[in-house]
Each structure stands twice: as structure tokens, then as C-alpha cells.
XYZ file of C-alpha atoms in Angstrom:
404
model
C -170.196 93.760 -93.160
C -169.102 96.070 -95.606
C -169.821 95.653 -98.523
C -168.103 98.773 -100.246
C -164.946 97.458 -98.331
C -165.350 93.855 -99.345
C -165.769 95.041 -102.857
C -162.260 97.015 -102.733
C -160.669 93.932 -101.660
C -162.124 91.902 -104.895
C -160.951 94.185 -107.269
C -157.464 94.231 -105.197
C -157.638 90.242 -104.854
C -154.353 89.332 -106.829
C -155.155 86.157 -108.391
C -152.246 83.617 -107.141
C -150.048 80.294 -109.603
C -149.529 77.818 -107.225
C -152.702 75.253 -108.111
C -153.379 74.435 -104.006
C -153.980 78.326 -103.542
C -155.824 78.491 -107.183
C -157.533 75.517 -106.176
C -158.880 76.596 -102.814
C -159.388 80.878 -103.624
C -162.058 79.089 -106.946
C -163.667 77.561 -105.236
C -164.322 80.431 -102.369
C -165.040 82.688 -104.464
C -167.641 80.131 -105.796
C -169.422 79.924 -102.564
C -169.187 84.129 -102.135
C -170.847 84.150 -105.929
C -173.515 81.663 -104.410
C -173.668 83.632 -101.132
C -174.095 86.773 -102.913
C -177.105 86.033 -104.855
C -179.148 84.670 -102.258
C -179.251 87.742 -100.804
C -179.731 89.464 -103.664
C -182.645 87.550 -104.316
C -184.130 88.625 -100.964
C -183.349 92.046 -102.104
C -185.349 91.490 -104.833
C -188.142 89.931 -103.559
C -188.265 92.319 -100.800
C -188.438 95.359 -103.947
C -191.233 93.566 -105.117
C -192.967 93.433 -101.610
C -192.750 96.877 -100.452
C -193.928 98.351 -104.561
C -191.089 101.333 -104.846
C -190.414 100.264 -108.366
C -193.936 100.726 -109.167
C -194.061 104.105 -107.250
C -191.451 105.119 -109.439
C -192.964 104.203 -112.051
C -190.973 100.948 -113.362
C -191.179 96.783 -112.771
C -188.831 95.867 -109.773
C -187.020 93.332 -113.001
C -186.280 96.947 -114.689
C -185.056 98.867 -111.366
C -182.729 95.940 -111.043
C -181.631 95.818 -115.004
C -181.562 99.866 -114.232
C -178.592 99.329 -112.059
C -176.913 97.284 -113.075
C -178.146 93.633 -113.250
C -179.183 91.615 -116.998
C -182.280 90.616 -118.150
C -181.656 86.606 -117.262
C -180.334 87.180 -113.302
C -182.844 89.718 -112.936
C -185.665 87.796 -113.676
C -184.204 85.206 -111.781
C -183.535 86.975 -109.058
C -187.200 87.012 -108.541
C -189.007 84.258 -109.607
C -186.157 82.740 -106.615
C -187.152 84.963 -103.999
C -190.299 84.576 -104.548
C -190.229 80.610 -104.867
C -187.833 79.677 -102.052
C -190.597 81.182 -99.372
C -191.946 78.124 -98.744
C -188.007 75.810 -99.759
C -186.885 76.057 -95.889
C -184.178 73.862 -97.028
C -183.089 74.842 -100.562
C -182.799 78.824 -99.174
C -180.111 77.194 -96.854
C -177.776 75.349 -98.501
C -178.092 78.682 -101.001
C -177.766 81.112 -98.160
C -174.513 79.224 -96.858
C -173.445 79.458 -100.858
C -173.248 75.753 -101.280
C -176.229 76.034 -103.976
C -176.036 77.872 -107.699
C -178.261 80.331 -108.555
C -179.443 78.331 -111.413
C -179.736 75.123 -109.513
C -181.899 77.070 -107.111
C -183.874 78.126 -110.274
C -184.052 74.914 -111.726
C -185.876 73.117 -107.654
C -187.548 76.377 -107.351
C -189.018 75.944 -111.130
C -189.780 72.415 -110.796
C -191.711 72.579 -107.437
C -193.361 75.119 -109.114
C -194.225 72.506 -112.420
C -195.139 70.013 -109.676
C -197.810 72.137 -107.815
C -199.179 73.581 -111.163
C -199.725 69.953 -112.533
C -202.190 69.183 -110.223
C -206.015 69.253 -110.142
C -205.959 70.308 -105.971
C -202.684 71.413 -106.476
C -200.331 70.017 -103.662
C -199.965 70.296 -99.824
C -197.684 71.352 -97.543
C -195.882 68.074 -96.722
C -196.396 66.754 -100.785
C -193.766 70.273 -100.904
C -191.292 68.888 -98.691
C -191.132 65.731 -99.772
C -190.950 66.800 -103.685
C -188.227 69.800 -102.891
C -186.305 66.468 -100.670
C -186.065 64.892 -104.390
C -184.548 67.700 -106.775
C -182.537 68.940 -103.815
C -180.988 65.450 -104.071
C -180.091 65.199 -107.124
C -178.594 69.088 -106.657
C -176.720 68.584 -104.249
C -175.190 64.968 -106.264
C -173.887 66.824 -109.161
C -177.394 67.180 -111.783
C -177.272 69.736 -113.948
C -179.656 72.422 -114.384
C -181.394 70.940 -117.137
C -181.676 67.585 -115.083
C -183.802 68.470 -112.397
C -186.394 70.209 -114.277
C -186.121 66.834 -116.292
C -187.218 65.221 -113.123
C -189.087 67.657 -111.697
C -191.304 67.173 -114.989
C -191.605 63.981 -114.557
C -192.406 64.047 -110.854
C -195.550 67.023 -112.120
C -196.612 63.924 -114.987
C -196.815 61.829 -111.854
C -198.272 63.825 -109.649
C -201.442 64.792 -113.218
C -201.764 61.587 -113.762
C -202.562 60.633 -109.117
C -204.879 63.790 -108.884
C -206.838 64.110 -112.494
C -204.664 66.532 -113.960
C -203.981 66.559 -117.443
C -201.568 64.831 -119.631
C -198.493 65.441 -120.421
C -198.881 66.371 -124.063
C -202.663 68.036 -123.511
C -201.083 70.670 -120.487
C -200.170 73.513 -122.263
C -198.418 74.931 -118.781
C -195.391 72.489 -120.156
C -195.368 74.899 -122.425
C -191.950 76.882 -123.593
C -190.378 78.748 -126.272
C -186.533 80.021 -125.648
C -184.025 81.693 -128.071
C -181.313 83.874 -127.859
C -178.489 85.890 -130.024
C -175.264 83.984 -130.986
C -172.775 85.706 -133.006
C -175.489 87.256 -135.388
C -178.323 84.248 -135.418
C -180.885 83.233 -133.146
C -180.945 80.072 -130.836
C -183.547 78.276 -129.689
C -185.541 75.128 -128.277
C -189.241 74.864 -127.737
C -191.418 72.001 -126.474
C -195.444 72.890 -126.548
C -198.443 70.434 -126.323
C -200.412 68.384 -128.766
C -202.620 70.667 -130.157
C -199.787 73.248 -131.001
C -197.420 70.310 -132.520
C -200.365 69.098 -134.907
C -200.614 73.123 -136.150
C -197.166 73.353 -136.409
C -196.942 69.990 -138.667
C -199.747 71.091 -140.630
C -197.924 74.756 -141.425
C -195.069 73.065 -142.427
C -195.675 70.054 -144.076
C -196.249 71.600 -147.410
C -193.287 73.410 -147.940
C -190.574 70.924 -146.806
C -191.855 68.502 -148.420
C -188.374 67.841 -150.595
C -188.188 69.273 -154.502
C -186.427 69.102 -157.783
C -183.380 71.136 -158.102
C -184.118 73.049 -161.652
C -181.957 70.332 -163.784
C -184.574 67.975 -162.711
C -182.158 66.161 -159.478
C -183.373 65.331 -156.045
C -183.396 68.393 -153.563
C -179.566 68.746 -152.460
C -181.298 69.992 -148.719
C -181.738 67.567 -145.409
C -184.423 67.437 -143.861
C -183.267 70.457 -141.179
C -183.185 73.090 -143.902
C -186.111 71.957 -145.597
C -188.238 72.438 -142.287
C -186.373 75.409 -141.619
C -187.165 76.285 -145.124
C -190.019 75.738 -144.359
C -190.557 78.246 -141.177
C -189.138 81.102 -143.528
C -192.410 80.435 -145.515
C -194.842 80.129 -142.675
C -193.410 83.588 -141.450
C -193.371 85.571 -144.704
C -197.027 84.513 -145.123
C -198.666 84.705 -141.557
C -201.035 87.097 -140.642
C -202.425 90.661 -142.665
C -204.029 90.289 -145.128
C -202.872 92.702 -148.391
C -204.431 91.857 -152.104
C -204.863 88.003 -150.842
C -202.886 86.154 -153.697
C -201.273 89.052 -155.443
C -200.137 90.505 -152.303
C -196.226 91.491 -150.770
C -195.197 88.697 -147.328
C -197.021 90.037 -144.567
C -194.327 89.814 -141.788
C -192.744 93.001 -142.663
C -188.696 93.639 -141.134
C -187.425 97.485 -140.866
C -183.492 97.787 -142.531
C -182.295 100.401 -141.819
C -179.704 101.159 -144.744
C -176.990 103.879 -144.471
C -177.176 106.227 -148.197
C -173.367 106.240 -147.961
C -172.510 103.896 -146.271
C -174.919 100.322 -147.665
C -172.327 97.480 -146.332
C -173.715 99.053 -142.283
C -177.292 97.829 -142.122
C -178.710 96.754 -139.629
C -181.744 95.034 -138.550
C -184.255 96.073 -135.914
C -183.635 92.381 -133.997
C -181.254 91.116 -135.294
C -178.185 94.040 -135.402
C -176.128 94.532 -138.239
C -176.152 92.223 -142.184
C -174.029 92.046 -144.646
C -175.035 94.433 -148.235
C -175.662 90.609 -149.285
C -178.708 89.363 -147.227
C -179.654 93.833 -147.202
C -179.614 93.690 -151.340
C -182.146 90.144 -150.691
C -184.242 92.197 -148.390
C -184.515 95.407 -150.193
C -186.301 92.844 -154.007
C -189.531 92.941 -151.878
C -189.697 96.114 -149.811
C -190.640 99.233 -149.515
C -188.613 102.234 -149.044
C -188.773 105.422 -147.524
C -185.766 107.761 -146.875
C -185.156 109.506 -144.421
C -182.524 112.588 -143.033
C -181.029 112.856 -140.084
C -179.538 116.162 -138.846
C -175.295 116.394 -137.828
C -176.899 114.775 -134.376
C -178.456 110.986 -135.801
C -182.024 112.390 -135.119
C -184.660 112.387 -138.634
C -185.543 115.678 -139.244
C -187.267 114.545 -142.650
C -188.390 111.321 -143.742
C -190.122 110.921 -147.040
C -193.650 108.531 -147.556
C -193.422 104.725 -148.272
C -192.778 103.860 -151.715
C -193.516 99.943 -152.815
C -191.608 98.964 -154.839
C -193.501 95.760 -156.579
C -197.160 96.930 -156.449
C -199.993 94.979 -156.839
C -200.641 95.373 -160.331
C -196.859 94.465 -161.334
C -196.712 91.957 -159.259
C -199.661 90.559 -160.582
C -198.240 91.323 -164.261
C -195.647 88.828 -162.812
C -197.503 86.445 -162.100
C -199.513 86.393 -164.929
C -196.209 85.861 -166.829
C -193.999 83.442 -164.694
C -197.288 81.316 -162.515
C -194.380 80.179 -160.315
C -190.543 80.470 -158.472
C -189.456 80.405 -161.822
C -186.097 78.212 -160.260
C -188.247 75.258 -158.021
C -191.507 75.755 -159.038
C -192.561 76.892 -155.886
C -195.762 78.330 -155.380
C -196.236 82.096 -156.404
C -198.436 83.262 -153.593
C -195.143 82.852 -150.559
C -192.243 84.090 -153.506
C -190.760 87.002 -153.376
C -190.620 89.437 -157.238
C -186.757 89.732 -157.357
C -184.893 92.862 -159.459
C -182.931 91.128 -161.807
C -180.461 94.289 -161.933
C -180.187 95.338 -158.274
C -182.369 98.328 -157.581
C -179.071 99.871 -155.916
C -177.039 99.266 -159.189
C -180.175 101.277 -161.197
C -182.932 98.849 -161.522
C -186.581 99.629 -162.252
C -188.722 98.014 -160.667
C -191.024 97.153 -163.945
C -192.447 93.861 -165.610
C -189.398 93.171 -167.625
C -186.885 93.828 -164.234
C -188.689 91.364 -161.941
C -189.404 87.609 -161.265
C -190.818 85.519 -159.083
C -188.231 83.646 -156.921
C -189.328 81.736 -153.933
C -187.095 82.147 -149.975
C -184.816 79.846 -150.759
C -183.949 80.211 -154.050
C -183.950 84.378 -153.807
C -181.193 83.800 -151.412
C -179.489 80.936 -153.790
C -179.814 83.890 -156.675
C -178.169 86.402 -154.240
C -175.446 83.687 -152.270
C -174.355 80.932 -154.740
C -173.915 81.612 -158.497
C -176.414 81.767 -160.288
C -178.041 84.451 -162.400
C -181.246 85.700 -164.378
C -181.415 87.169 -167.418
C -184.519 88.562 -169.142
C -184.951 86.801 -172.077
C -184.910 88.483 -175.755
C -188.512 86.140 -175.467
C -190.191 88.379 -172.649
C -189.238 85.022 -170.028
C -186.320 84.872 -167.301
C -183.466 82.601 -168.041
C -181.541 81.185 -165.390
C -178.083 81.300 -165.827
C -176.341 78.045 -163.670
C -172.385 78.307 -161.697
C -169.547 77.216 -163.361
C -169.372 74.430 -160.923
C -173.362 72.980 -161.405
C -172.510 73.570 -165.059
C -169.377 74.933 -166.455
C -170.713 75.949 -170.063
C -172.977 78.015 -168.090
C -176.348 77.076 -170.816
C -178.743 79.234 -169.697
C -182.157 77.189 -168.649
C -186.157 77.987 -168.937
C -188.100 80.026 -165.948
C -189.924 76.917 -163.824
C -193.110 76.857 -165.969
C -190.966 76.495 -169.128
C -189.380 73.735 -168.320
C -191.026 71.254 -171.146
C -191.353 73.735 -173.698
C -188.835 73.897 -176.688
C -187.201 76.936 -177.699
C -189.315 77.000 -180.913
C -192.274 76.629 -178.537
């Protein structure tokens, strides 16, 4: 078989508009795709076994990616190639193009999960039985995620019969998956009881409802409160710093072209709006990088912390907490009342404490802050909340009268 000739035939393929012919061609292409990926899995397993990728200074997965594969399929081919060695029936269906890569991958991962749940490991006879059960569901049209759930159920039974760990306490079942989608990070996780308890304990304080500045109930939904709590948890995690007066400890890198602030980018998530760049720059360290005409750095200036520990301490003494909702000072940002990009200075008179949720509201939802003649920040609500836009004192001064 000449693969190049087959490729040329595929490139020149004309898709018919007759419903019968179109349906037949589509089925044949799906079978061809499955059979092709079967052979790719065989190739990936052989690349791994021969070790020539390692000799070339790379890994089998990276070698596959360097030759045109995406990261996820490369990992899948390697996993299937190693896993089907003892799954003859699955390998046969895959080789014939009857099962998709995703279904075969689900069977391979399912068998591994069942084996890992056993305290002594499953026998060859048991493997054949479990493979048959998972294959029957795959052949009947079950989705890959459903096959994984069936495998988990079988693994639970194996754990019970052999003295393996219970599902709630089995770290081998832990999963954390995420992917980029339209500029957002979308994911899911499945963790054991120990991690789950720690996550609940860490999020509990910050996910509790808190009143709005006007005293009304928290307008956020449960899911929004949990997301905001995760944000605060990330800010408070790791690092050391100056303890109570330190900046948020989780750092992100934001690159902002001096002549095009609307082209700011994050290291992991990519392009962001100028609006978000201003929010992130409020409480940050700034460093200038000069590039030549080819985009190569030729000079890097020293990093300068905008709100230093001393200024932050003074702001904490004055504001005591988030000026909008009363959130803890230890996990609040220092916000530039007049943005640094608009010439605002980094001083006590131009800074105030805002938790991340309220900080986002100030930048995005029409809330404003002004420094009063009394030396304290005042909040100005948007017109849809108060048509007269009457200033509100900072949270720690809300029980005081103007005379006080």
C-alpha cells in the first residue's frame, strides 16, 4: 500500500451531493480514520519501544507533535499503543476501523483503572472478562465518558472484593482536566475525600454571602461566590512576603506594548482587553522592556513594586478592609483611584483597599471611587443603583455620621 498515493486520492476526493452516496462516503471515511489511528498507535508504541526519540533528545510525544500531531492525540496514541498489547479483541476492532480512537482509549483507560483499584492486580482471565464488558458497551453505542463511568463502577467492585481503597479515599481516581475555550478556562475535577475536605475548608470563608454596599443581600449566585472564593484562594496561596501587608502571592505576567495598550496579553490565556490590563496593573510590579526592530529585548529595566509594603500598611490602617464590601484586608488589592495609566500616583491619597470581586466591579460596572476632603475614599454607585449617585462612605465608616 502506498500511503502517499492514498493521501493524494484523499486530497482530490470530490464529495457527492447525492444523499445515499454522501452517507456511504462518510461511513467509509470514518472507518478509514479509525483504521489510520490504529496504525498510528502501533507506530507510537514502536517509537517509544525503540527509544529513538530519546536518542534525538526529545520524548515520543514531543516527536509526534514535531511531526504534525496535536498534543492530545499524540498522548492518546502512546497510551493506546501501550494499552492494547493485552487487549486482543479491542485491538482487532480498532484495526478494522470499527471503533473510534476515543472509544478504544476509554476501554484502555478503563482496564488500567480497574487494575489499579485491585490490591493484588487483576489476572489475565479477569482482564478478558472486564474487556468484554467494556467492549460490549462501546459496540452498543455508549459514549467514551459512559464507558469510563462503567469502568469506575467495576473498579469499585474490584476494590471491595480485593481490599483495595474505597472510591472516596483512592488517590488513583483523582482527575483535574481543563481546556481553553474562547479565552476562558473550562475544566472539571474529581478528587478524593482528603482533597475535597481541604478544598471545602479553604473556600468556605470566602464563599459565604456578604451584603452589598447598600446593605441588601448578596446578589451573587452560589456558583459565582464559589468562583470568587477560588480567585481569593489563588491570591493567598504560596509565597511569603510581608505577611499581613503583602501583595497577593500568586503572580501572573501581563505584557503591555507601550504604544498599543489594547494589545495586552497574559502568559497562559493570551490576549486580554485594555480594561482587564488596567485592573491587573493596579496592584503590580512594573518593569520596562525595550525591544529592537525584530522584537528582541535589548534592555530590561528594574522591577518596581507600585504599592510597597509601607504604603500598603498605611492604606490598611486607614481603610481596615475592602472599602466596598468589608472583605478582609489581607486578601484585598490596593486600587489606584486615578489609574496609573492616566497619570495616577502610587500614594496613600490615590489608593484604597478592594477585594477582587469589588475591584472588578469598580473597573467594569460603573462604580467609581473618589477621595473625600476627609482623607477617606468614598464610593459613587452607578445610576441604575442610585439615579442621584449619592456618595457612600467606605465600609469601615458606614456607621458614622458625616459630622463624625
